[in-house]
Tab-separated table of C-alpha atoms and ligand atoms in Angstrom:
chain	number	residue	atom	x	y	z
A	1	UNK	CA	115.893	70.949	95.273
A	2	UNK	CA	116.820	73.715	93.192
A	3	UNK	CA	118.922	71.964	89.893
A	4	UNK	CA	122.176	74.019	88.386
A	5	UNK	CA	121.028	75.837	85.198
A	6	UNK	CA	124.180	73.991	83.827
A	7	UNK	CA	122.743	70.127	84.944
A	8	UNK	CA	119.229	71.702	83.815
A	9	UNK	CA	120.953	72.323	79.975
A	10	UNK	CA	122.859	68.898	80.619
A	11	UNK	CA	119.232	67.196	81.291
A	12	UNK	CA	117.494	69.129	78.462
A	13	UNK	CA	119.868	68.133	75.682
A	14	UNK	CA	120.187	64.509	76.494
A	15	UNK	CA	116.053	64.190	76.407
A	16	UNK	CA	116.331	65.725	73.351
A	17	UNK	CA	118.870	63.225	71.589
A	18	UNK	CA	116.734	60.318	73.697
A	19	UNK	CA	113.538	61.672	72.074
A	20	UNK	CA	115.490	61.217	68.470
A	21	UNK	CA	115.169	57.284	69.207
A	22	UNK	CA	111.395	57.297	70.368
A	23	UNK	CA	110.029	54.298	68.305
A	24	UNK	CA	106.236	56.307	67.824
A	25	UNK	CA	104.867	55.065	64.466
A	26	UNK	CA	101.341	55.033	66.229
A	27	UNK	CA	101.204	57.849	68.008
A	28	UNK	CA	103.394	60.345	66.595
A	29	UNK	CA	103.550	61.526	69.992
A	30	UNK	CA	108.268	60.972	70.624
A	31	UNK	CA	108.697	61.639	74.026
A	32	UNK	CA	112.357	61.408	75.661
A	33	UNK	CA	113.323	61.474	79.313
A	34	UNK	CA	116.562	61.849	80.659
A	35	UNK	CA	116.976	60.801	85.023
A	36	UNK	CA	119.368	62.365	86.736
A	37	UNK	CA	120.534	59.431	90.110
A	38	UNK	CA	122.053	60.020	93.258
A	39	UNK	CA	125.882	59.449	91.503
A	40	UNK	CA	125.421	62.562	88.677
A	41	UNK	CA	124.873	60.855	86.378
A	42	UNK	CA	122.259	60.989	83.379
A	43	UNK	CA	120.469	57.940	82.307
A	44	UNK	CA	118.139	58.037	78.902
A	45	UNK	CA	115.003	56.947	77.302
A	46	UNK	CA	112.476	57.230	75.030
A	47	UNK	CA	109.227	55.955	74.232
A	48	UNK	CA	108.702	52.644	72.133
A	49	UNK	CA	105.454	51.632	71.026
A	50	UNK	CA	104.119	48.371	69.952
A	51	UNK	CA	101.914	46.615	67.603
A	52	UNK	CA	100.324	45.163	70.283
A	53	UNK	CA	99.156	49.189	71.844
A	54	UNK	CA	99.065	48.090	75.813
A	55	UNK	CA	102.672	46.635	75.635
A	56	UNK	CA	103.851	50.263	74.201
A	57	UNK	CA	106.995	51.603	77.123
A	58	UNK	CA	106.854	55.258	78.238
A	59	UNK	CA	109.916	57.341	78.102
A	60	UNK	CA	110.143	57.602	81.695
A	61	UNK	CA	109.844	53.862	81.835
A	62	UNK	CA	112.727	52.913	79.875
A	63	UNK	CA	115.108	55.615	81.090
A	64	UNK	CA	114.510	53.863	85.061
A	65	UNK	CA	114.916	50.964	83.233
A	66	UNK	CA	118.726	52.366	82.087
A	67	UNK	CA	119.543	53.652	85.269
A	68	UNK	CA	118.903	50.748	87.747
A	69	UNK	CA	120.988	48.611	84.539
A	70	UNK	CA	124.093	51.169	85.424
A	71	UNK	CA	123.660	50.750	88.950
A	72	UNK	CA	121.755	53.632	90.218
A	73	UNK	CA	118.997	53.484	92.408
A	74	UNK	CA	117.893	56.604	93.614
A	75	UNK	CA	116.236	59.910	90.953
A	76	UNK	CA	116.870	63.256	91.862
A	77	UNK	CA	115.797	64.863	89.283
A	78	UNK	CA	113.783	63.466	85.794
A	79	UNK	CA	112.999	66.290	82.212
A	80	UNK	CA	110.663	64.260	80.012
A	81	UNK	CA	110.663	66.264	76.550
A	82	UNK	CA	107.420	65.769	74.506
A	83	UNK	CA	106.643	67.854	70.452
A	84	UNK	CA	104.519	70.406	72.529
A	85	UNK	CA	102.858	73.163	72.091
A	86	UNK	CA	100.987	71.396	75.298
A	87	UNK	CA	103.016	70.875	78.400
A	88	UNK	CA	103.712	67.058	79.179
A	89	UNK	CA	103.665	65.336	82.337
A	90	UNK	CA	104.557	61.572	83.410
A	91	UNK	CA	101.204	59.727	83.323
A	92	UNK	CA	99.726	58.051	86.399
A	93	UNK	CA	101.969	54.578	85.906
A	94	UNK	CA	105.179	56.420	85.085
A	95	UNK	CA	104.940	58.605	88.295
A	96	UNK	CA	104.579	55.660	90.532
A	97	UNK	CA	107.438	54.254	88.747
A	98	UNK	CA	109.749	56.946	89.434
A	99	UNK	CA	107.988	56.730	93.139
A	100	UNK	CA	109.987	53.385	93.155
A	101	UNK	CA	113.545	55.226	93.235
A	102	UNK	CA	112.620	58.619	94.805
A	103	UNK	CA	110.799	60.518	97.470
A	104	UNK	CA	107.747	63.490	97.259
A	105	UNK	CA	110.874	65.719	96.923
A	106	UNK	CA	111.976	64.272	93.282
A	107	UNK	CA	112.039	67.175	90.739
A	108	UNK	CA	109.925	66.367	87.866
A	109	UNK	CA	110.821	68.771	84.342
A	110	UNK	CA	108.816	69.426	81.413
A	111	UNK	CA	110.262	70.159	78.260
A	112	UNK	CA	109.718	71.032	74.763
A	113	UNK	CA	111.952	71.556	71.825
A	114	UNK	CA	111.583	75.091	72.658
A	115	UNK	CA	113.111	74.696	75.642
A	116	UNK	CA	112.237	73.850	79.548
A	117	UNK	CA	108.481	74.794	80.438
A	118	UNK	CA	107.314	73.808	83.748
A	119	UNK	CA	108.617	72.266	87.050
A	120	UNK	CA	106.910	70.212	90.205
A	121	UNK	CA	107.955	68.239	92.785
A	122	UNK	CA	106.537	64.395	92.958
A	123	UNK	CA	104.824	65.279	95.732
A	124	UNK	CA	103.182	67.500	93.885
A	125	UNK	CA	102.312	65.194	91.161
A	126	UNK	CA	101.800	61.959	93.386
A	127	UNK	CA	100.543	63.079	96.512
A	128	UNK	CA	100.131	60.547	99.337
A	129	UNK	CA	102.198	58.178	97.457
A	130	UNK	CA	102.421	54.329	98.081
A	131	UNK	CA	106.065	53.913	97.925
A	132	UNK	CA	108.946	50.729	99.631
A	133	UNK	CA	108.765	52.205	102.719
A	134	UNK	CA	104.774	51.093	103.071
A	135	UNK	CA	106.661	47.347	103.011
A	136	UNK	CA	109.024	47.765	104.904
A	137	UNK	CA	107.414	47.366	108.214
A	138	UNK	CA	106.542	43.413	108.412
A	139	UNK	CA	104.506	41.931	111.744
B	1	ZN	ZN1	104.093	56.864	81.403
Protein backbone atom coordinates (compact mmCIF):
# COMPACT_ATOMS: atom_id res chain seq x y z
CA UNK A 1 0.00 0.00 0.00
CA UNK A 2 1.22 3.12 -1.28
CA UNK A 3 0.13 6.03 1.68
CA UNK A 4 -1.08 9.75 0.35
CA UNK A 5 1.90 12.15 0.75
CA UNK A 6 -0.87 14.20 2.58
CA UNK A 7 -1.73 11.07 5.36
CA UNK A 8 2.25 10.55 5.17
CA UNK A 9 2.65 14.56 6.51
CA UNK A 10 -0.56 13.82 8.72
CA UNK A 11 1.44 10.64 10.27
CA UNK A 12 4.80 12.49 10.46
CA UNK A 13 3.58 15.47 12.47
CA UNK A 14 1.51 13.64 14.97
CA UNK A 15 4.80 11.27 15.86
CA UNK A 16 6.44 14.26 16.22
CA UNK A 17 4.06 16.00 18.90
CA UNK A 18 3.77 12.13 20.44
CA UNK A 19 7.59 12.06 20.66
CA UNK A 20 7.28 15.61 22.73
CA UNK A 21 5.64 13.36 25.62
CA UNK A 22 8.25 10.40 25.51
CA UNK A 23 8.99 9.98 29.30
CA UNK A 24 13.10 9.00 28.43
CA UNK A 25 15.08 10.21 31.48
CA UNK A 26 17.23 6.93 31.04
CA UNK A 27 17.77 6.65 27.76
CA UNK A 28 17.57 9.88 26.17
CA UNK A 29 16.54 7.94 23.31
CA UNK A 30 12.20 9.90 22.77
CA UNK A 31 10.74 7.91 20.30
CA UNK A 32 6.99 8.67 19.08
CA UNK A 33 4.74 6.56 16.90
CA UNK A 34 1.70 7.53 15.40
CA UNK A 35 -0.85 4.16 13.83
CA UNK A 36 -2.86 4.85 11.27
CA UNK A 37 -6.39 1.89 11.68
CA UNK A 38 -8.67 0.66 9.27
CA UNK A 39 -11.32 3.87 10.16
CA UNK A 40 -8.52 6.89 9.20
CA UNK A 41 -7.83 7.60 11.94
CA UNK A 42 -4.42 8.39 13.83
CA UNK A 43 -3.76 6.99 17.19
CA UNK A 44 -0.43 8.21 19.29
CA UNK A 45 2.34 7.21 21.50
CA UNK A 46 5.44 7.57 22.86
CA UNK A 47 7.91 5.84 24.81
CA UNK A 48 7.84 5.79 28.76
CA UNK A 49 10.53 4.40 30.66
CA UNK A 50 10.73 3.17 34.12
CA UNK A 51 12.77 2.97 37.16
CA UNK A 52 12.39 -0.45 37.12
CA UNK A 53 14.35 -0.67 33.11
CA UNK A 54 12.36 -4.06 31.86
CA UNK A 55 8.89 -2.48 32.66
CA UNK A 56 9.99 0.64 30.28
CA UNK A 57 6.78 0.78 27.13
CA UNK A 58 7.93 1.31 23.53
CA UNK A 59 6.33 3.93 21.45
CA UNK A 60 4.79 1.53 19.24
CA UNK A 61 3.45 -0.20 22.30
CA UNK A 62 1.51 2.48 23.75
CA UNK A 63 0.17 3.97 20.52
CA UNK A 64 -1.68 0.05 19.88
CA UNK A 65 -2.45 0.49 23.22
CA UNK A 66 -4.52 4.00 22.15
CA UNK A 67 -5.96 2.63 19.24
CA UNK A 68 -7.63 -0.67 20.37
CA UNK A 69 -8.90 2.01 23.60
CA UNK A 70 -10.75 4.09 20.57
CA UNK A 71 -12.01 1.11 19.05
CA UNK A 72 -9.79 0.24 16.24
CA UNK A 73 -8.49 -2.97 15.56
CA UNK A 74 -6.81 -3.25 12.47
CA UNK A 75 -3.02 -0.94 11.43
CA UNK A 76 -2.55 0.05 8.08
CA UNK A 77 0.04 1.96 8.31
CA UNK A 78 2.53 2.85 11.65
CA UNK A 79 5.79 6.13 11.38
CA UNK A 80 7.76 5.64 14.59
CA UNK A 81 9.99 8.96 14.82
CA UNK A 82 13.27 8.45 16.80
CA UNK A 83 16.41 11.80 17.40
CA UNK A 84 18.34 10.08 14.46
CA UNK A 85 21.00 10.55 12.65
CA UNK A 86 20.50 6.47 12.62
CA UNK A 87 17.37 5.13 11.08
CA UNK A 88 14.92 3.46 13.71
CA UNK A 89 12.97 0.45 13.41
CA UNK A 90 10.27 -1.30 15.81
CA UNK A 91 12.30 -3.83 17.85
CA UNK A 92 11.57 -7.56 17.76
CA UNK A 93 8.52 -7.30 20.58
CA UNK A 94 6.98 -4.19 19.06
CA UNK A 95 6.76 -5.82 15.54
CA UNK A 96 4.95 -8.81 16.80
CA UNK A 97 2.76 -6.45 18.54
CA UNK A 98 1.69 -4.61 15.61
CA UNK A 99 1.53 -8.39 14.02
CA UNK A 100 -1.47 -8.59 16.49
CA UNK A 101 -3.66 -5.94 14.43
CA UNK A 102 -2.16 -6.29 10.90
CA UNK A 103 -0.98 -8.52 8.13
CA UNK A 104 2.81 -8.91 6.22
CA UNK A 105 1.30 -6.05 4.12
CA UNK A 106 1.29 -3.33 7.15
CA UNK A 107 3.46 -0.30 6.13
CA UNK A 108 6.03 0.30 8.66
CA UNK A 109 7.71 4.32 8.48
CA UNK A 110 10.81 5.60 9.82
CA UNK A 111 11.21 9.00 10.73
CA UNK A 112 13.43 11.60 11.99
CA UNK A 113 13.02 15.20 12.85
CA UNK A 114 14.42 15.76 9.53
CA UNK A 115 11.80 14.28 8.01
CA UNK A 116 10.57 10.60 6.70
CA UNK A 117 13.67 8.21 5.96
CA UNK A 118 12.87 4.76 5.13
CA UNK A 119 9.83 2.47 4.42
CA UNK A 120 9.11 -1.60 4.63
CA UNK A 121 6.40 -3.67 4.71
CA UNK A 122 5.92 -6.09 7.99
CA UNK A 123 6.55 -8.73 5.98
CA UNK A 124 9.55 -7.43 5.38
CA UNK A 125 10.43 -6.82 8.90
CA UNK A 126 8.62 -10.00 10.43
CA UNK A 127 8.83 -12.55 7.97
CA UNK A 128 6.99 -15.84 8.58
CA UNK A 129 5.10 -14.23 11.27
CA UNK A 130 3.09 -16.06 14.08
CA UNK A 131 0.01 -14.07 14.00
CA UNK A 132 -4.34 -14.95 15.29
CA UNK A 133 -4.85 -16.73 12.41
CA UNK A 134 -2.18 -19.65 13.70
CA UNK A 135 -5.23 -20.01 16.56
CA UNK A 136 -7.76 -19.92 14.85
CA UNK A 137 -7.95 -23.40 13.60
CA UNK A 138 -8.93 -25.57 16.88
CA UNK A 139 -9.23 -29.72 16.57
ZN1 LIG B 1 9.55 -1.93 20.86
Amino acid sequence: MSLHPDMLQQLLQASLGARQHSHSPYSGYAVGAAILDEQGRIHVGANIENAAYPQGLCAEATALGAMVMAGGRRAQAVLVIGPGPEIITPCGACRQKLREFAGQELVIIAGDPSGIRQQWTLGELLPFSFGPEHLSHKP
